[in-house]
Tab-separated table of C-alpha atoms and ligand atoms in Angstrom:
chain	number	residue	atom	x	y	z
A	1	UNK	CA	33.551	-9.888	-10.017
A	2	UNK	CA	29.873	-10.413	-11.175
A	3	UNK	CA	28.446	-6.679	-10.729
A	4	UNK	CA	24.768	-5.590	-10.390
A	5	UNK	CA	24.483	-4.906	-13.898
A	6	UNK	CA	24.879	-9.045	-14.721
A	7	UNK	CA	22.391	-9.535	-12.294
A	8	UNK	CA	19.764	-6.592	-12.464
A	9	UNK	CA	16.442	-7.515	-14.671
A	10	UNK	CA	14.290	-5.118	-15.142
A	11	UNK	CA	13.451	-6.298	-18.711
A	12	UNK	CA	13.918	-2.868	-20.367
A	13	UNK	CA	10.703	-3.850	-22.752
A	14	UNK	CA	8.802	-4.005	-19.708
A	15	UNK	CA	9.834	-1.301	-17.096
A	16	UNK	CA	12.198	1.522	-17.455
A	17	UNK	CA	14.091	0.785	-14.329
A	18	UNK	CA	17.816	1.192	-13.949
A	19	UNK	CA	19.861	-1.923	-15.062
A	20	UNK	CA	22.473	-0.269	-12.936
A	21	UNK	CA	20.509	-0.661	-9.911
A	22	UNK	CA	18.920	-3.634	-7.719
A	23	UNK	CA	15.477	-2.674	-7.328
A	24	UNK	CA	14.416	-4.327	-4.079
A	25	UNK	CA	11.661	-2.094	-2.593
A	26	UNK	CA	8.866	-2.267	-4.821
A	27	UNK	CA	6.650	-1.994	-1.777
A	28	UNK	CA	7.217	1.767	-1.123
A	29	UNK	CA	6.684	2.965	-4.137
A	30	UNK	CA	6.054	1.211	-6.848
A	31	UNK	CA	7.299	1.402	-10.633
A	32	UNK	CA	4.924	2.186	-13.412
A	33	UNK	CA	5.667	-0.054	-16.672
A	34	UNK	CA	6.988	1.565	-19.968
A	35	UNK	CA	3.328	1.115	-21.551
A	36	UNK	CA	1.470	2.778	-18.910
A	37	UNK	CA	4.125	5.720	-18.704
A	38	UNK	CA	3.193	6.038	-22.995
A	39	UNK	CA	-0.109	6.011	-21.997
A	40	UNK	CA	0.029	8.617	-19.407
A	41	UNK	CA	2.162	10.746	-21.836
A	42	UNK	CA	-0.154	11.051	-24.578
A	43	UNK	CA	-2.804	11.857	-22.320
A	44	UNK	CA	-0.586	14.624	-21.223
A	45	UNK	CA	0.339	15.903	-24.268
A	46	UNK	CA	-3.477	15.643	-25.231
A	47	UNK	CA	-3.921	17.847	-22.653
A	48	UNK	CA	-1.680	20.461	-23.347
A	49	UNK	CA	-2.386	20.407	-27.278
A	50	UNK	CA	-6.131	21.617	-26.083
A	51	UNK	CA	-6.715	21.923	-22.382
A	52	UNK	CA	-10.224	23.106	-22.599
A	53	UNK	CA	-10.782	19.498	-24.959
A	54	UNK	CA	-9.142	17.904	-22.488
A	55	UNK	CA	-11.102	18.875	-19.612
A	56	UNK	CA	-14.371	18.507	-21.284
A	57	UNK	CA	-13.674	14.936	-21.458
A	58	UNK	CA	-12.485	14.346	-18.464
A	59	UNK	CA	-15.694	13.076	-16.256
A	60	UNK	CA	-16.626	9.977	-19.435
A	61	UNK	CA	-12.586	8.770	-18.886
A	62	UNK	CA	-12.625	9.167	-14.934
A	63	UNK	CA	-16.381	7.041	-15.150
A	64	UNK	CA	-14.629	4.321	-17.851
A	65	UNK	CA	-11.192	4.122	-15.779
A	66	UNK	CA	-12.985	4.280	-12.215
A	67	UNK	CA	-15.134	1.352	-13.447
A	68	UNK	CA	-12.047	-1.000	-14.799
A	69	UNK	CA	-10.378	-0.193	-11.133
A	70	UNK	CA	-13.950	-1.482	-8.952
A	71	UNK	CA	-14.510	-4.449	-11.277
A	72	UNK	CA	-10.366	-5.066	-10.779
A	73	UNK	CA	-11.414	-5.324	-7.339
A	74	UNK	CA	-14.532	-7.042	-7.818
A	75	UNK	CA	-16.062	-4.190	-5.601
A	76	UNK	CA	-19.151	-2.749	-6.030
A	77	UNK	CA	-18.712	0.494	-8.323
A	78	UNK	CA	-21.455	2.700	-6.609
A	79	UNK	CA	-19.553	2.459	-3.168
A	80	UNK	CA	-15.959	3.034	-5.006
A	81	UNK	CA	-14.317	6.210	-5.338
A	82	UNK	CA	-11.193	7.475	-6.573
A	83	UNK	CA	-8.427	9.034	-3.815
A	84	UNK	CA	-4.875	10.093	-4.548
A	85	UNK	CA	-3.378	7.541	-2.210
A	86	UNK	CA	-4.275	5.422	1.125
A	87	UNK	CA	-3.480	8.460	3.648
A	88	UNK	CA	-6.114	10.416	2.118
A	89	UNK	CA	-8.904	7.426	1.595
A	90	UNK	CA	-8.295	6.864	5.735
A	91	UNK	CA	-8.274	10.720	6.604
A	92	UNK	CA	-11.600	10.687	4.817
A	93	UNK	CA	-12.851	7.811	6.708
A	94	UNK	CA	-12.130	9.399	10.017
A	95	UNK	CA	-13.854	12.631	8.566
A	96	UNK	CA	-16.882	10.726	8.590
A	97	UNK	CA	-17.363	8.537	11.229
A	98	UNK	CA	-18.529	9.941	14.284
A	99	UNK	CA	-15.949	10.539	17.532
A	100	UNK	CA	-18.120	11.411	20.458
A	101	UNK	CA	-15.760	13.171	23.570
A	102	UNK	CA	-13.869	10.940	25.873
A	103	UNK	CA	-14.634	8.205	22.715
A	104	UNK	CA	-11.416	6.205	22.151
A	105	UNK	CA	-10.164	5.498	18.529
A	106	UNK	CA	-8.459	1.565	18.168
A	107	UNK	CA	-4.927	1.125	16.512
A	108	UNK	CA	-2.377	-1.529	16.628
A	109	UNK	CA	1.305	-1.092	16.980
A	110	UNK	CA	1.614	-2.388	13.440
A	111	UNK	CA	-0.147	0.678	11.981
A	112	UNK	CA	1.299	3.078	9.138
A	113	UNK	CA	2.913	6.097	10.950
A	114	UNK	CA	1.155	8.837	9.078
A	115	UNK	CA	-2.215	6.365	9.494
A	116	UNK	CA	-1.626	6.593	13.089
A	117	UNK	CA	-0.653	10.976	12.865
A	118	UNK	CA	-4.679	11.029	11.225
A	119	UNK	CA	-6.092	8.906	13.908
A	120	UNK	CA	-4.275	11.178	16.458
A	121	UNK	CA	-5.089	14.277	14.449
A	122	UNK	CA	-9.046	13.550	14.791
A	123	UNK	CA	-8.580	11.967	18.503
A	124	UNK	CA	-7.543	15.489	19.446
A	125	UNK	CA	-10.445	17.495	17.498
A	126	UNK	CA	-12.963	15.756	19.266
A	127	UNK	CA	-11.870	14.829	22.720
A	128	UNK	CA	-11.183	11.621	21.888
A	129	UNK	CA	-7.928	9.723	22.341
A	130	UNK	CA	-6.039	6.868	20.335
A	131	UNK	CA	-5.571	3.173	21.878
A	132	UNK	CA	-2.693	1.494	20.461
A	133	UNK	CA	-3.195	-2.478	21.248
A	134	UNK	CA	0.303	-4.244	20.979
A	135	UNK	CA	-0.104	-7.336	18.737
A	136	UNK	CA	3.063	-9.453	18.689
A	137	UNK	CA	4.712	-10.052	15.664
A	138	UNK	CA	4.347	-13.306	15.574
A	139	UNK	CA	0.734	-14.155	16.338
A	140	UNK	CA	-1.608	-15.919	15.133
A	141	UNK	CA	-5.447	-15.384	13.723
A	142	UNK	CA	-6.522	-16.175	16.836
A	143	UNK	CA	-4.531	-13.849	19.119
A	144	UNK	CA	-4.755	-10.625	16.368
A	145	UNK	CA	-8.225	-11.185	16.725
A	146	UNK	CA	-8.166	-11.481	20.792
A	147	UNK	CA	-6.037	-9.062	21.221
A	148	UNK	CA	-7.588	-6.286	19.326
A	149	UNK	CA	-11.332	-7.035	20.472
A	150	UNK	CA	-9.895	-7.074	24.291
A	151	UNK	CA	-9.762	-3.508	23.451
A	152	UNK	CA	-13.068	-2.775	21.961
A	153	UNK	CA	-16.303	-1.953	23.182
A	154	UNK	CA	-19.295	0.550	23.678
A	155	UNK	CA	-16.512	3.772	23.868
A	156	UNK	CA	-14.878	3.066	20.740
A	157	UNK	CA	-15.430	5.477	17.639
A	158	UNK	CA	-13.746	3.418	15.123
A	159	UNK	CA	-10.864	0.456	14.462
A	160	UNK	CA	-8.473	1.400	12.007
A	161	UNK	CA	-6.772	-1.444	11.315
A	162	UNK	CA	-4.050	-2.559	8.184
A	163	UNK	CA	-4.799	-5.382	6.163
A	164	UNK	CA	-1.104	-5.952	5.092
A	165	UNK	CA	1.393	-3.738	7.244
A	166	UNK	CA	3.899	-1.628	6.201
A	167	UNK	CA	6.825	-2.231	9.167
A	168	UNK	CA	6.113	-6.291	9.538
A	169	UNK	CA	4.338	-6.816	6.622
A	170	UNK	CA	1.844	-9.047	7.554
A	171	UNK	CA	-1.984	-9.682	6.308
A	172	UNK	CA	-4.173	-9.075	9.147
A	173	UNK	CA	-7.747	-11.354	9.252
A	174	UNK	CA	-10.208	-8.665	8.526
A	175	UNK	CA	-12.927	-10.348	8.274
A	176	UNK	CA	-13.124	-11.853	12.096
A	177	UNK	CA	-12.061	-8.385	13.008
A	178	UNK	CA	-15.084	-7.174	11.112
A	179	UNK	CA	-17.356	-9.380	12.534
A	180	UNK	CA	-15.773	-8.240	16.382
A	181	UNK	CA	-16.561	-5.009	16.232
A	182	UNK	CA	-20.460	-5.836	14.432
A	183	UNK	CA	-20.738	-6.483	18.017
A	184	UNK	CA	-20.733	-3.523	19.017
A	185	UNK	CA	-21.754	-1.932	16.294
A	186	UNK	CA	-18.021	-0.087	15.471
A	187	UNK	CA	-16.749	1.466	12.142
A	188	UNK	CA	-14.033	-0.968	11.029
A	189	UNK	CA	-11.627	1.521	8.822
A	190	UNK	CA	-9.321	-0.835	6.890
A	191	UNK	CA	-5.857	0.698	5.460
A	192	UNK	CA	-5.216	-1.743	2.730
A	193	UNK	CA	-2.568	0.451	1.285
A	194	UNK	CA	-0.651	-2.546	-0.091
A	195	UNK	CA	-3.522	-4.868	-0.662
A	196	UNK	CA	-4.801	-4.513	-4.345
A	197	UNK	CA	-2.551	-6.821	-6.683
A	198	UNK	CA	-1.487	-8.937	-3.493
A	199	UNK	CA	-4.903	-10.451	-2.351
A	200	UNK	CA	-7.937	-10.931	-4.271
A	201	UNK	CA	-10.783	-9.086	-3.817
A	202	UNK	CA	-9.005	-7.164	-1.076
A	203	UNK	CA	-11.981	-4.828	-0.359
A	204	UNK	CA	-14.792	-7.463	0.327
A	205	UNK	CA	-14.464	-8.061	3.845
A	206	UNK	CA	-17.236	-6.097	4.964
A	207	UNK	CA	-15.120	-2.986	6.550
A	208	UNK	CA	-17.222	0.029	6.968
A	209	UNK	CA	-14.579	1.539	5.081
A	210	UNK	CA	-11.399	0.281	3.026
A	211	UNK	CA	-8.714	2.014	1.140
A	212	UNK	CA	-6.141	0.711	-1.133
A	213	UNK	CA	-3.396	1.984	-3.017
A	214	UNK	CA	-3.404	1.102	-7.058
A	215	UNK	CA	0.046	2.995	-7.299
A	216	UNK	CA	2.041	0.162	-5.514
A	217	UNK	CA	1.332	-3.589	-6.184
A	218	UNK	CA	-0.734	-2.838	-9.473
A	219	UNK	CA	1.773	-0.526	-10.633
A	220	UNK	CA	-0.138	2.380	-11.852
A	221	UNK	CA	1.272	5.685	-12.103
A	222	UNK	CA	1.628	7.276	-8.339
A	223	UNK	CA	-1.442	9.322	-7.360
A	224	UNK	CA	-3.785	6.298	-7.873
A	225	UNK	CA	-5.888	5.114	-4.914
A	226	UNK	CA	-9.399	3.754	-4.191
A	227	UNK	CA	-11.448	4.040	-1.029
A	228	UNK	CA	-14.832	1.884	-0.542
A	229	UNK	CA	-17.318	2.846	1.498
A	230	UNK	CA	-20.098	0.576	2.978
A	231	UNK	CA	-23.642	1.413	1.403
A	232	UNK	CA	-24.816	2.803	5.014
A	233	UNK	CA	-21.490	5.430	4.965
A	234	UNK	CA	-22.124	6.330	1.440
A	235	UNK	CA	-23.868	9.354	1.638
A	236	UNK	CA	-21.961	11.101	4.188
A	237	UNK	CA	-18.835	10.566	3.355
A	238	UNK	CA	-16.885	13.287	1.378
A	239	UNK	CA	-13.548	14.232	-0.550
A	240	UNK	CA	-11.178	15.885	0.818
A	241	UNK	CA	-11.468	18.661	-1.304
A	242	UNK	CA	-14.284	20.850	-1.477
A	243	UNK	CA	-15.224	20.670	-5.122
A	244	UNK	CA	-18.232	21.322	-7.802
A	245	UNK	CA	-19.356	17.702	-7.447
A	246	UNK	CA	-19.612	18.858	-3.552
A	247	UNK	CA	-23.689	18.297	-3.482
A	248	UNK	CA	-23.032	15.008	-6.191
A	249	UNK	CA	-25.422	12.338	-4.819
A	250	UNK	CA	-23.319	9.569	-6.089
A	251	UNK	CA	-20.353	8.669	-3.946
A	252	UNK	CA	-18.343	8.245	-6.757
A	253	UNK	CA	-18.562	11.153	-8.921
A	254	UNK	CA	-18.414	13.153	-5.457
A	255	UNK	CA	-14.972	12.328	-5.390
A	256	UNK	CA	-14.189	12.402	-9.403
A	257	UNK	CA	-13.805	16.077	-9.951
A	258	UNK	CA	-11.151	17.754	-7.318
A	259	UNK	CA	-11.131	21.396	-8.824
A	260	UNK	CA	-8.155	21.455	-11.458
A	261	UNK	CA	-6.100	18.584	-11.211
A	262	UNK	CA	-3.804	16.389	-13.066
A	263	UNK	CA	-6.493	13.294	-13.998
A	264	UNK	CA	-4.191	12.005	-15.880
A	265	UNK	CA	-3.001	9.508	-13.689
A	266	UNK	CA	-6.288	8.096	-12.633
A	267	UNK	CA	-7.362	7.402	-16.534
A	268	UNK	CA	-3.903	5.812	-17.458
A	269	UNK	CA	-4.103	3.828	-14.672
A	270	UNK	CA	-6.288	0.733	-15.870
A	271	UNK	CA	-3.591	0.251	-18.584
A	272	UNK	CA	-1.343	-1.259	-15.515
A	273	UNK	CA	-4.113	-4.040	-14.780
A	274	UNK	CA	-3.732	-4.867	-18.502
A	275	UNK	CA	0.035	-4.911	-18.006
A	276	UNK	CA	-0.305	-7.110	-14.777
A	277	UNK	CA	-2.779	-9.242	-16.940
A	278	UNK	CA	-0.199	-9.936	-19.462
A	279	UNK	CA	2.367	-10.913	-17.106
A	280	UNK	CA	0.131	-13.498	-15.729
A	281	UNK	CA	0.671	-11.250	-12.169
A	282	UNK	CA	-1.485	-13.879	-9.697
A	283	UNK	CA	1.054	-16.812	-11.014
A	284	UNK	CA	4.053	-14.590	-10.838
A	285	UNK	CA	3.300	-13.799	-7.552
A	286	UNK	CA	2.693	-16.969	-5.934
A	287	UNK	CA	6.617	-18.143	-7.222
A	288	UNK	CA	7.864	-14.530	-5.936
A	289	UNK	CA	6.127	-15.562	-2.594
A	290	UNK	CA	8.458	-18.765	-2.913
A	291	UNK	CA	11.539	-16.822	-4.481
A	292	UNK	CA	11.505	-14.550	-1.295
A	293	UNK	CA	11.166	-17.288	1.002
A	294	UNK	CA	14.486	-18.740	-0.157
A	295	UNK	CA	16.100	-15.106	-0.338
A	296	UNK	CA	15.260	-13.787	2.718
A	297	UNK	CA	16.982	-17.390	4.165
A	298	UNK	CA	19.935	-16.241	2.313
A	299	UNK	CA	20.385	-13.294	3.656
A	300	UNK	CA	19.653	-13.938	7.166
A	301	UNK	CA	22.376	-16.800	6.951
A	302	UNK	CA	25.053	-14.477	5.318
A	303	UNK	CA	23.710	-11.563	8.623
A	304	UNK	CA	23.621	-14.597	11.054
A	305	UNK	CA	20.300	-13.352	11.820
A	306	UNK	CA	16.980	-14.964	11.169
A	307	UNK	CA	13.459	-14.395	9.347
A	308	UNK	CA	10.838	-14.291	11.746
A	309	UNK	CA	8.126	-16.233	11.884
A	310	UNK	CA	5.058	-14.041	10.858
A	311	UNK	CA	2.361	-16.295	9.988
A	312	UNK	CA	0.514	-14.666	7.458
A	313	UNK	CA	2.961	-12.497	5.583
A	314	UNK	CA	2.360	-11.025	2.515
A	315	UNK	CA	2.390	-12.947	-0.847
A	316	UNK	CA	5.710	-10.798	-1.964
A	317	UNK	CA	6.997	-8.861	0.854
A	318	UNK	CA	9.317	-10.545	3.874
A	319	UNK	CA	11.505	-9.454	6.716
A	320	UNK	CA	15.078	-10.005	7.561
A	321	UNK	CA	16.062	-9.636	11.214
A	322	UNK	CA	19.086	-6.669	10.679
A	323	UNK	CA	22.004	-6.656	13.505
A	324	UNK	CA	21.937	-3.337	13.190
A	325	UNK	CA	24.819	-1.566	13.755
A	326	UNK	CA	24.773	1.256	16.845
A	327	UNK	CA	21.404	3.094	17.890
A	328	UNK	CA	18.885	2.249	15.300
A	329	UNK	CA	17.779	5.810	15.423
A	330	UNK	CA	15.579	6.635	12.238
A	331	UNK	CA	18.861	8.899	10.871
A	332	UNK	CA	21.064	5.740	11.406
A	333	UNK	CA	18.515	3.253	9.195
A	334	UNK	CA	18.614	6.567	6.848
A	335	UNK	CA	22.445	6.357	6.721
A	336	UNK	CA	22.330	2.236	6.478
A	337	UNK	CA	20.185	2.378	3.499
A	338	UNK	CA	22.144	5.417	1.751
A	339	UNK	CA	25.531	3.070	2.030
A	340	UNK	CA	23.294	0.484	0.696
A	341	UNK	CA	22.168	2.330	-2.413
A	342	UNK	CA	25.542	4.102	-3.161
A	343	UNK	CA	28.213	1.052	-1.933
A	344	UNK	CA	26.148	-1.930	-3.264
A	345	UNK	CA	23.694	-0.300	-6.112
A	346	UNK	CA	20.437	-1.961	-3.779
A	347	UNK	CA	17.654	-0.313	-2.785
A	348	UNK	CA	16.582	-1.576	0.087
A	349	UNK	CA	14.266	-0.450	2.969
A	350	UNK	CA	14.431	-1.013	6.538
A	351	UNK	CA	11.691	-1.171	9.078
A	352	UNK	CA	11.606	-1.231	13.065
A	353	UNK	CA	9.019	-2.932	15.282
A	354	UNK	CA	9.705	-2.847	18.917
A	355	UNK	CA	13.046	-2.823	19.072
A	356	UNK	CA	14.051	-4.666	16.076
A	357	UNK	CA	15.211	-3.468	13.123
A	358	UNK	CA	14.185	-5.453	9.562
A	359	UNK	CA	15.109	-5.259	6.101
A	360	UNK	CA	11.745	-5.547	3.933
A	361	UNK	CA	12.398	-7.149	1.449
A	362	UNK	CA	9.272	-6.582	-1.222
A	363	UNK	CA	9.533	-7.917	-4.978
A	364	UNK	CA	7.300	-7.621	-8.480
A	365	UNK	CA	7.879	-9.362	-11.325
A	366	UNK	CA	11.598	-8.267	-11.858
A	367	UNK	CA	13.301	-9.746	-9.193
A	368	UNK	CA	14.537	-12.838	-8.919
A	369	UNK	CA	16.704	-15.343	-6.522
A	370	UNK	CA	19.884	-13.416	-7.589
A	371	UNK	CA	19.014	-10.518	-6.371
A	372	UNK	CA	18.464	-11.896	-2.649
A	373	UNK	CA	21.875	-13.595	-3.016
A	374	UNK	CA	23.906	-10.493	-4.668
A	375	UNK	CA	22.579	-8.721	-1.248
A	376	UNK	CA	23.902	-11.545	0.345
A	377	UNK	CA	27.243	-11.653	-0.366
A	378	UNK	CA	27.517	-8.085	-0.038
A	379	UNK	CA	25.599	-6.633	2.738
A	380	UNK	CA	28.088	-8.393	5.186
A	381	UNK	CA	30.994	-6.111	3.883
A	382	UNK	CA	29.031	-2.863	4.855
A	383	UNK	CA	29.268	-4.055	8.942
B	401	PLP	C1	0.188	0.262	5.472
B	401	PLP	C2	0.268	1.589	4.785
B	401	PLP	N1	-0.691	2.490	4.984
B	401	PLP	C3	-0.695	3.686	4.383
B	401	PLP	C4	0.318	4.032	3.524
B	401	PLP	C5	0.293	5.379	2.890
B	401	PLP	O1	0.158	5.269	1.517
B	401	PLP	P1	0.213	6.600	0.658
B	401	PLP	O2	1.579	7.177	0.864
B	401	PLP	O3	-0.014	6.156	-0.733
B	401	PLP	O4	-0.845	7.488	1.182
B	401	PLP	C6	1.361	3.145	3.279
B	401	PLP	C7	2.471	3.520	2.392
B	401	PLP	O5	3.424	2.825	2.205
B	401	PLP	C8	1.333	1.888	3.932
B	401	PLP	O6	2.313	0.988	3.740
């Protein structure tokens, strides 16, 4: 019987991943390639061999790295600063903008959970309260963009809105929703968590704000985020952390120094573009977008389920309709995907929207086809 070890390919020059393992959930976390790891060791071991050295160079190798990550972007560096992941770039958003009493912050049902925890978090500090507009899974341009400007108007404090979701995985059209809430004259808060390395230019819609995380798609080591902030927003908005650079003009280097931290991460980090680079990423993700097509087809024949129809999903993540088996409580999808890893060697992760439950199915440059038909043929013995 072919086992996952004839099918797994994580190119051991390439990634460090377990050959013993099918790796399908690049989307969650990511996976930082062998050369950025040796990078991000020596810099450690640097460190320790002289940490005052170390830290005396620190602010030149954040400015050099921080620079590479904007122009990877192709954002403008004075309105781009470094954050250790999405929730934090959004939590500093909504630390900004202003949320006037009985003001009403917008969300959709397709926002990140923890996204929607911040939103609630500053809802209740200020008398405010969260919307949540419902936007079928399978809409359009047209009806996102109806939908969610039904909802807007002269009460609302911001739109937080995703730019590729996390449960259903689809790419939201940011720009018409920018231009709807112009109208009014609303802060348009974009979580772009998955967007750098999946769409170009991901931050150059014109959001008020946008944050995006470098530690999935791009692969650089976890830790690594970006937020950028509209020129008018710039001088207001501030890190999370209450720092030396606290009084810092510059929006940048306001956000560079973050007392004593592991930097590390943020200067290896531009060795992943050059990684991506070499792999010829943009080309290898337009055939994944076409390898995942065909999988998630596989799969859904071997469940006798179905893919649904999203219109604009993202280049390399899809859903899988999952007849899920009993109460799809959060503990059951936790027990699914544990019998998944341990039974069948396949990480996997599952997501629910309404009341369906999906298997997101997200791939980077080491899947390929037979990994989507491996699942196949075995997911049906775990029911
Ligand atoms: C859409 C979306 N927003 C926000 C986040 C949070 O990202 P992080 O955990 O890096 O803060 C995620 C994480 O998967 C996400 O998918």
């Amino acid at each position: 019987m072919v086992s996952v070890t004839d099918i797994s390919r994580p190119r051991p020059e390439l990634w460090t991943l377990d050959p013993g393992v099918l790796h399908l959930n690049h989307g969650s976390y990511g996976a930082v390639p062998r050369r950025t790891q040796d990078v991000l060791a020596s810099l450690r071991a640097e460190t320790e061999a002289n940490p005052m050295a170390w830290f005396r160079s620190v602010a030149d190798r954040l400015t050099a790295a921080r620079l590479e990550l904007a122009s990877y972007l192709e954002t403008d560096p004075a309105g781009f600063a470094l954050v250790p992941n999405a929730s934090a770039g959004v939590t500093a958003a909504l630390a900004t903008v202003p949320i006037a009493p009985g003001s009403r912050i917008v969300l959709t049902n397709h926002a990140y959970g923890a996204v929607r925890f911040a939103a609630e978090r500053f809802a209740r500090q200020h008398q405010a309260e969260v919307v949540v507009v419902d936007v079928p899974l399978e809409s359009d341009d047209d009806t996102v963009v109806s939908l969610i400007s039904a909802a807007l108007g002269s009460t609302t404090a911001a739109l937080v809105v995703d730019q590729i979701s996390s449960a259903t995985a689809m790419i939201f059209p940011i720009r018409r929703l920018v231009e709807a809430c112009a109208r009014y004259d609303i802060p348009v808060i974009v979580d772009g968590a998955h967007a750098p390395g999946l769409l170009d230019a991901p931050a150059g819609d014109g959001a008020d704000f946008w944050t995006g995380n470098f530690h999935k798609w791009p692969c650089s080591p976890r830790g690594t985020a970006g937020l950028v902030v509209a020129e008018k927003w710039r001088a207001r908005t501030l890190p999370l952390i209450v720092s030396w650079s606290e009084y810092d003009e510059r929006l940048p280097e306001r956000f560079d120094m973050q007392g004593t931290f592991d930097y590390a991460p943020w200067i290896a980090a531009p060795e992943s573009l050059r990684v991506l680079a070499d792999l010829e990423w943009q080309r290898r993700r337009t055939q994944l977008s076409a390898t995942l097509d065909e999988g998630a087809r596989v799969i859904a024949k071997a469940l006798g389920s179905s893919v649904p129809e999203v219109v604009h999903p993202a280049p390399t993540m899809r859903l899988v309709e999952l007849p899920f088996p009993g109460e799809p409580t959060p503990e059951a999808g936790a027990a699914f995907k544990l019998r998944v890893s341990r039974e069948l060697k396949a990480e996997i992760t599952l997501t629910a929207f309404d009341t369906r439950v999906f298997i997101r199915l997200s791939a980077h440059a080491y899947n390929s086809l037979r990994d989507y038909e491996f699942l196949a043929e075995r997911l049906p013995t775990l029911f």
